[in-house]
Coordinates of C-alpha atoms in Angstrom, one line a residue:
M19 CA 154.1 150.7 -127.9
L20 CA 154.5 147.3 -125.3
S21 CA 153.1 147.9 -121.5
L22 CA 154.0 145.3 -119.2
K23 CA 151.0 145.7 -116.7
L24 CA 152.0 144.4 -113.1
P25 CA 149.1 141.7 -111.8
R26 CA 146.7 143.8 -108.8
L27 CA 148.1 141.9 -105.3
L28 CA 144.8 140.8 -103.5
S29 CA 144.3 140.7 -99.5
I30 CA 143.3 137.4 -97.3
N31 CA 139.7 137.7 -97.8
Q32 CA 140.0 138.0 -102.3
V33 CA 142.2 134.6 -101.9
P34 CA 141.1 130.5 -101.6
K35 CA 141.2 128.8 -98.5
G36 CA 144.1 127.0 -100.2
Y37 CA 145.9 130.1 -100.6
Q38 CA 145.7 131.4 -98.0
E39 CA 148.5 132.0 -95.4
Q40 CA 148.4 132.8 -91.4
G41 CA 149.3 135.4 -90.5
I42 CA 149.8 136.9 -94.2
L43 CA 147.4 139.4 -94.8
F44 CA 148.0 141.0 -97.6
G45 CA 150.5 140.7 -100.9
Y46 CA 148.2 138.2 -102.4
R47 CA 148.5 137.6 -106.5
P48 CA 145.1 136.5 -108.0
P49 CA 144.5 133.1 -108.9
R50 CA 144.6 131.5 -111.9
S51 CA 146.7 134.0 -112.6
S52 CA 148.7 133.5 -116.6
A53 CA 152.6 132.4 -116.5
A54 CA 153.4 135.5 -118.5
D55 CA 151.9 137.4 -114.9
C56 CA 153.2 135.0 -112.8
L57 CA 156.4 136.0 -113.7
L58 CA 156.6 139.3 -113.7
S59 CA 155.4 138.9 -110.1
V60 CA 159.3 137.7 -109.5
F61 CA 160.0 141.9 -109.9
Q62 CA 156.5 142.9 -108.5
M63 CA 156.9 143.0 -104.1
T64 CA 154.7 139.9 -102.9
N65 CA 154.6 138.0 -99.9
E66 CA 156.2 135.8 -102.5
T67 CA 158.1 137.1 -104.0
L68 CA 161.4 137.3 -101.2
N69 CA 160.2 133.5 -100.6
I70 CA 161.4 132.7 -104.4
W71 CA 164.1 134.8 -104.2
T72 CA 165.8 133.4 -101.3
H73 CA 166.1 129.9 -103.1
F74 CA 166.7 131.4 -106.5
V75 CA 170.2 132.8 -105.7
P76 CA 171.5 130.1 -103.0
T77 CA 170.7 127.4 -106.4
W78 CA 173.1 129.2 -108.0
Y79 CA 175.2 129.9 -105.9
F80 CA 175.1 125.3 -105.2
V81 CA 175.8 125.1 -108.8
W82 CA 178.4 127.4 -109.1
T83 CA 180.0 124.2 -106.4
L84 CA 178.8 121.4 -108.5
V85 CA 180.6 122.8 -111.0
G86 CA 183.7 123.6 -109.4
R87 CA 183.5 120.1 -107.4
L88 CA 183.1 118.8 -111.2
R89 CA 186.3 120.5 -112.7
G90 CA 188.8 120.2 -110.2
P91 CA 190.7 118.1 -109.8
G92 CA 190.2 114.2 -109.9
G93 CA 186.1 115.0 -110.7
R94 CA 183.3 112.3 -111.9
E95 CA 186.7 110.5 -112.8
D96 CA 187.3 110.5 -109.0
P97 CA 184.9 107.4 -106.9
H98 CA 185.8 108.4 -104.1
A99 CA 183.9 112.1 -105.6
W100 CA 180.5 109.9 -107.0
P101 CA 178.8 110.3 -103.2
L102 CA 179.9 114.5 -102.6
L103 CA 178.2 115.2 -106.7
A104 CA 175.1 113.6 -105.8
Y105 CA 174.3 115.1 -102.7
L106 CA 175.5 118.7 -104.4
L107 CA 173.5 117.6 -107.3
T108 CA 170.0 117.8 -104.9
C109 CA 171.7 120.6 -103.3
C110 CA 170.7 122.4 -106.7
V111 CA 167.7 120.7 -107.0
Y112 CA 165.4 121.2 -104.2
P113 CA 165.8 125.7 -104.1
L114 CA 166.0 125.5 -107.5
A115 CA 162.4 123.9 -107.6
S116 CA 161.5 125.5 -103.7
S117 CA 161.6 129.2 -106.2
C118 CA 159.5 127.8 -109.4
A119 CA 156.6 126.5 -107.2
H120 CA 156.5 130.0 -105.6
T121 CA 156.5 131.0 -108.5
F122 CA 153.9 129.6 -111.0
S123 CA 151.8 128.4 -108.2
T124 CA 148.9 130.3 -109.2
M125 CA 148.2 130.0 -112.5
S126 CA 145.3 127.8 -110.2
T127 CA 144.5 124.9 -107.8
R128 CA 145.3 122.0 -110.9
T129 CA 149.0 123.6 -111.1
R130 CA 149.9 124.4 -107.3
H131 CA 149.0 121.3 -106.0
I132 CA 151.9 119.8 -108.9
C133 CA 154.5 123.0 -108.3
Y134 CA 154.5 121.2 -104.7
F135 CA 154.5 118.2 -105.8
F136 CA 157.7 118.7 -106.9
D137 CA 159.0 120.5 -104.6
Y138 CA 158.2 118.2 -101.9
A139 CA 159.9 115.7 -104.4
A140 CA 163.4 118.5 -104.6
L141 CA 163.0 118.2 -100.8
S142 CA 163.3 114.3 -100.1
M143 CA 165.8 113.7 -102.4
Y144 CA 167.9 116.7 -100.6
S145 CA 167.8 114.2 -98.1
L146 CA 168.4 111.1 -99.8
G147 CA 171.9 113.2 -101.9
S148 CA 172.3 113.9 -97.6
A149 CA 172.5 110.8 -97.2
L150 CA 174.3 108.9 -99.6
A151 CA 177.3 112.1 -98.8
Y152 CA 177.5 110.6 -94.5
S153 CA 177.0 106.8 -95.3
A154 CA 180.5 107.5 -97.5
Y155 CA 182.3 110.3 -95.2
V156 CA 180.9 111.2 -91.8
F157 CA 179.8 107.1 -90.4
P158 CA 181.6 107.4 -87.2
A159 CA 184.5 104.3 -88.2
E160 CA 183.6 102.3 -86.0
W161 CA 179.9 101.6 -87.8
V162 CA 181.4 101.0 -91.0
N163 CA 180.6 98.1 -92.4
S164 CA 178.3 97.5 -90.0
A165 CA 174.8 95.8 -90.4
F166 CA 173.3 99.0 -90.2
H167 CA 175.6 100.7 -92.7
H168 CA 174.7 98.4 -95.3
C169 CA 171.1 99.2 -94.7
Y170 CA 171.1 102.8 -93.7
V171 CA 170.4 103.8 -97.8
P172 CA 168.2 101.6 -98.9
V173 CA 166.3 102.9 -95.9
A174 CA 166.5 106.4 -97.0
V175 CA 165.3 105.6 -100.2
F176 CA 162.5 104.0 -98.2
N177 CA 162.4 107.1 -95.9
T178 CA 161.7 109.1 -99.7
V179 CA 159.4 107.7 -101.4
V180 CA 157.2 107.6 -97.8
S181 CA 157.9 111.1 -97.6
T182 CA 157.3 112.2 -101.0
S183 CA 154.0 110.3 -101.1
L184 CA 153.1 111.7 -97.1
S185 CA 153.6 115.6 -97.7
C186 CA 151.5 115.1 -101.6
Y187 CA 149.2 114.0 -99.8
S188 CA 149.3 116.4 -97.3
R189 CA 148.3 119.5 -99.5
F190 CA 144.2 117.9 -100.6
L191 CA 144.1 118.3 -96.8
E192 CA 145.0 121.5 -96.5
V193 CA 141.5 123.4 -96.6
E194 CA 139.5 120.8 -94.2
R195 CA 142.0 119.5 -91.6
P196 CA 144.4 122.0 -91.6
R197 CA 146.5 121.2 -88.9
F198 CA 146.6 117.5 -89.4
S199 CA 148.3 118.5 -92.8
K200 CA 150.8 120.5 -91.5
A201 CA 151.5 118.2 -88.8
S202 CA 151.8 115.9 -91.6
R203 CA 153.9 117.5 -93.9
M204 CA 156.0 118.0 -91.0
L205 CA 156.5 115.0 -90.5
A206 CA 157.3 113.5 -93.6
F207 CA 160.4 115.9 -93.4
V208 CA 161.1 115.7 -90.0
Y209 CA 162.0 111.8 -89.6
P210 CA 163.5 112.0 -92.7
Y211 CA 166.1 114.4 -91.4
L212 CA 166.5 112.1 -87.6
F213 CA 167.4 109.1 -89.5
D214 CA 169.6 110.1 -92.1
S215 CA 171.8 112.4 -89.4
I216 CA 171.9 109.0 -86.3
P217 CA 175.8 108.2 -87.8
L218 CA 176.6 112.7 -87.1
F219 CA 174.4 112.6 -83.2
Y220 CA 177.0 109.8 -82.7
R221 CA 179.3 111.1 -83.1
F222 CA 177.7 114.2 -81.3
Y223 CA 177.4 112.2 -78.4
L224 CA 181.6 110.8 -78.6
C225 CA 182.5 113.8 -79.0
A226 CA 181.3 115.4 -75.8
V227 CA 181.9 112.0 -74.2
E228 CA 186.2 111.8 -75.8
S229 CA 186.7 115.5 -75.8
C230 CA 187.2 115.4 -79.6
T231 CA 189.3 118.3 -81.6
E232 CA 187.3 117.3 -84.9
A233 CA 187.5 120.2 -87.1
A234 CA 184.3 119.8 -89.4
I235 CA 182.5 118.2 -86.8
L236 CA 182.2 121.8 -85.1
V237 CA 180.5 122.7 -89.2
H238 CA 177.9 119.4 -88.2
Y239 CA 177.6 121.8 -85.0
K240 CA 176.2 124.8 -86.9
H241 CA 174.0 122.9 -89.7
T242 CA 172.9 121.1 -86.8
V243 CA 171.2 124.4 -85.1
F244 CA 170.5 125.6 -88.1
A245 CA 168.7 122.3 -89.6
F246 CA 166.4 122.8 -85.9
L247 CA 165.7 126.4 -86.2
T248 CA 164.5 126.4 -89.4
C249 CA 161.6 123.3 -88.4
F250 CA 160.9 125.7 -85.3
I251 CA 160.8 128.7 -87.6
F252 CA 158.1 126.0 -89.9
A253 CA 156.0 125.3 -87.1
S254 CA 155.8 128.3 -84.7
H255 CA 154.3 130.6 -88.3
L256 CA 157.2 133.5 -86.4
P257 CA 156.6 136.4 -86.3
E258 CA 153.7 137.0 -88.6
R259 CA 151.7 135.0 -86.1
L260 CA 151.9 137.6 -83.4
A261 CA 151.4 140.8 -85.1
P262 CA 149.2 139.7 -88.5
G263 CA 150.2 142.2 -91.8
H264 CA 153.2 143.0 -90.1
F265 CA 155.4 141.0 -92.3
D266 CA 153.2 140.1 -94.9
Y267 CA 156.0 141.6 -97.6
I268 CA 159.4 141.5 -95.5
G269 CA 160.6 138.8 -93.0
H270 CA 157.6 136.2 -92.7
S271 CA 158.2 132.8 -91.6
H272 CA 159.0 131.3 -95.2
Q273 CA 161.2 133.9 -95.7
V274 CA 163.1 133.0 -92.6
F275 CA 163.3 129.1 -93.1
H276 CA 164.2 129.6 -96.0
V277 CA 167.4 131.2 -95.8
C278 CA 168.0 129.2 -92.2
G279 CA 167.4 126.4 -94.5
I280 CA 170.5 127.3 -97.6
I281 CA 172.7 128.6 -94.7
S282 CA 172.1 125.3 -92.8
T283 CA 172.6 123.1 -96.6
H284 CA 175.6 126.2 -96.9
F285 CA 177.3 123.9 -93.2
Q286 CA 176.5 120.7 -93.9
M287 CA 178.3 120.4 -97.8
E288 CA 181.3 121.9 -96.2
A289 CA 182.0 119.6 -93.0
I290 CA 181.1 116.8 -96.2
M291 CA 184.2 118.7 -97.7
M292 CA 185.4 118.9 -93.9
D293 CA 184.9 115.0 -93.8
M294 CA 186.1 113.4 -97.1
A295 CA 188.6 115.8 -97.1
E296 CA 189.5 114.3 -94.0
R297 CA 189.1 110.5 -94.7
R298 CA 190.3 110.1 -97.6
D299 CA 193.1 108.0 -97.3
R300 CA 190.8 105.4 -95.6
L301 CA 187.9 106.0 -97.8
L302 CA 184.5 104.9 -96.8
P303 CA 182.9 101.7 -98.3
A304 CA 180.4 103.0 -101.8
S305 CA 177.2 103.7 -101.6
L306 CA 176.5 103.7 -104.6

């Protein structure tokens, strides 16, 4: 009779330093696990289980949204929708890549690096997708066709390459220079986000000065708040840093980081769609 045996879990002192997480003392899966063990661990309560599910489930929400747009009026035949469709595709890819990375990251050190390389590349592509959508729908009207508008997407492409390279390189520094590794990885993703958001921040400024009534701005505010909260949680390792061992399975920072990131993306998507609908009659130049 077929019997499935769940992998035995380890403590922080039983796994290599490259696998250890600050403030997480128990619930580690064995290094050098097989692919089958990794898949089985998805249904076992480990310190990675909710990391996997908090990105796997939202993936299908974004897929559902993308499919709905493809099947809706115009769909792929509407050039005005192409930047949105490209953006939505990256929204589907980045949480799926993250979920797969967390699932198979304990097969070997080499596999762990490769898994997270794909994860970081997907995040960088999401940043590029955001830039495409912002260029088409979010740019302030007075900036359209400006020199900055024309170079905005090319710079975002360059940022994608640099971000992916720097974040992947940071993995090789984790053991010997963990703080520098963490700082490098944060820089790799914070800088492209800040660059992408320049036109949005300018709209925030205009709204503060002119008391605008654009409905999308409030949703953009929500996205921005959750984006900064996502960054803070990732950098701070709260709450497990304050109470090591108490949040090993539920409630540690990486899980909260995932949830806040997904909520941020949801609000960003909603705001972009609102801007797209509002500006359809005065279509901004295509950015693709």
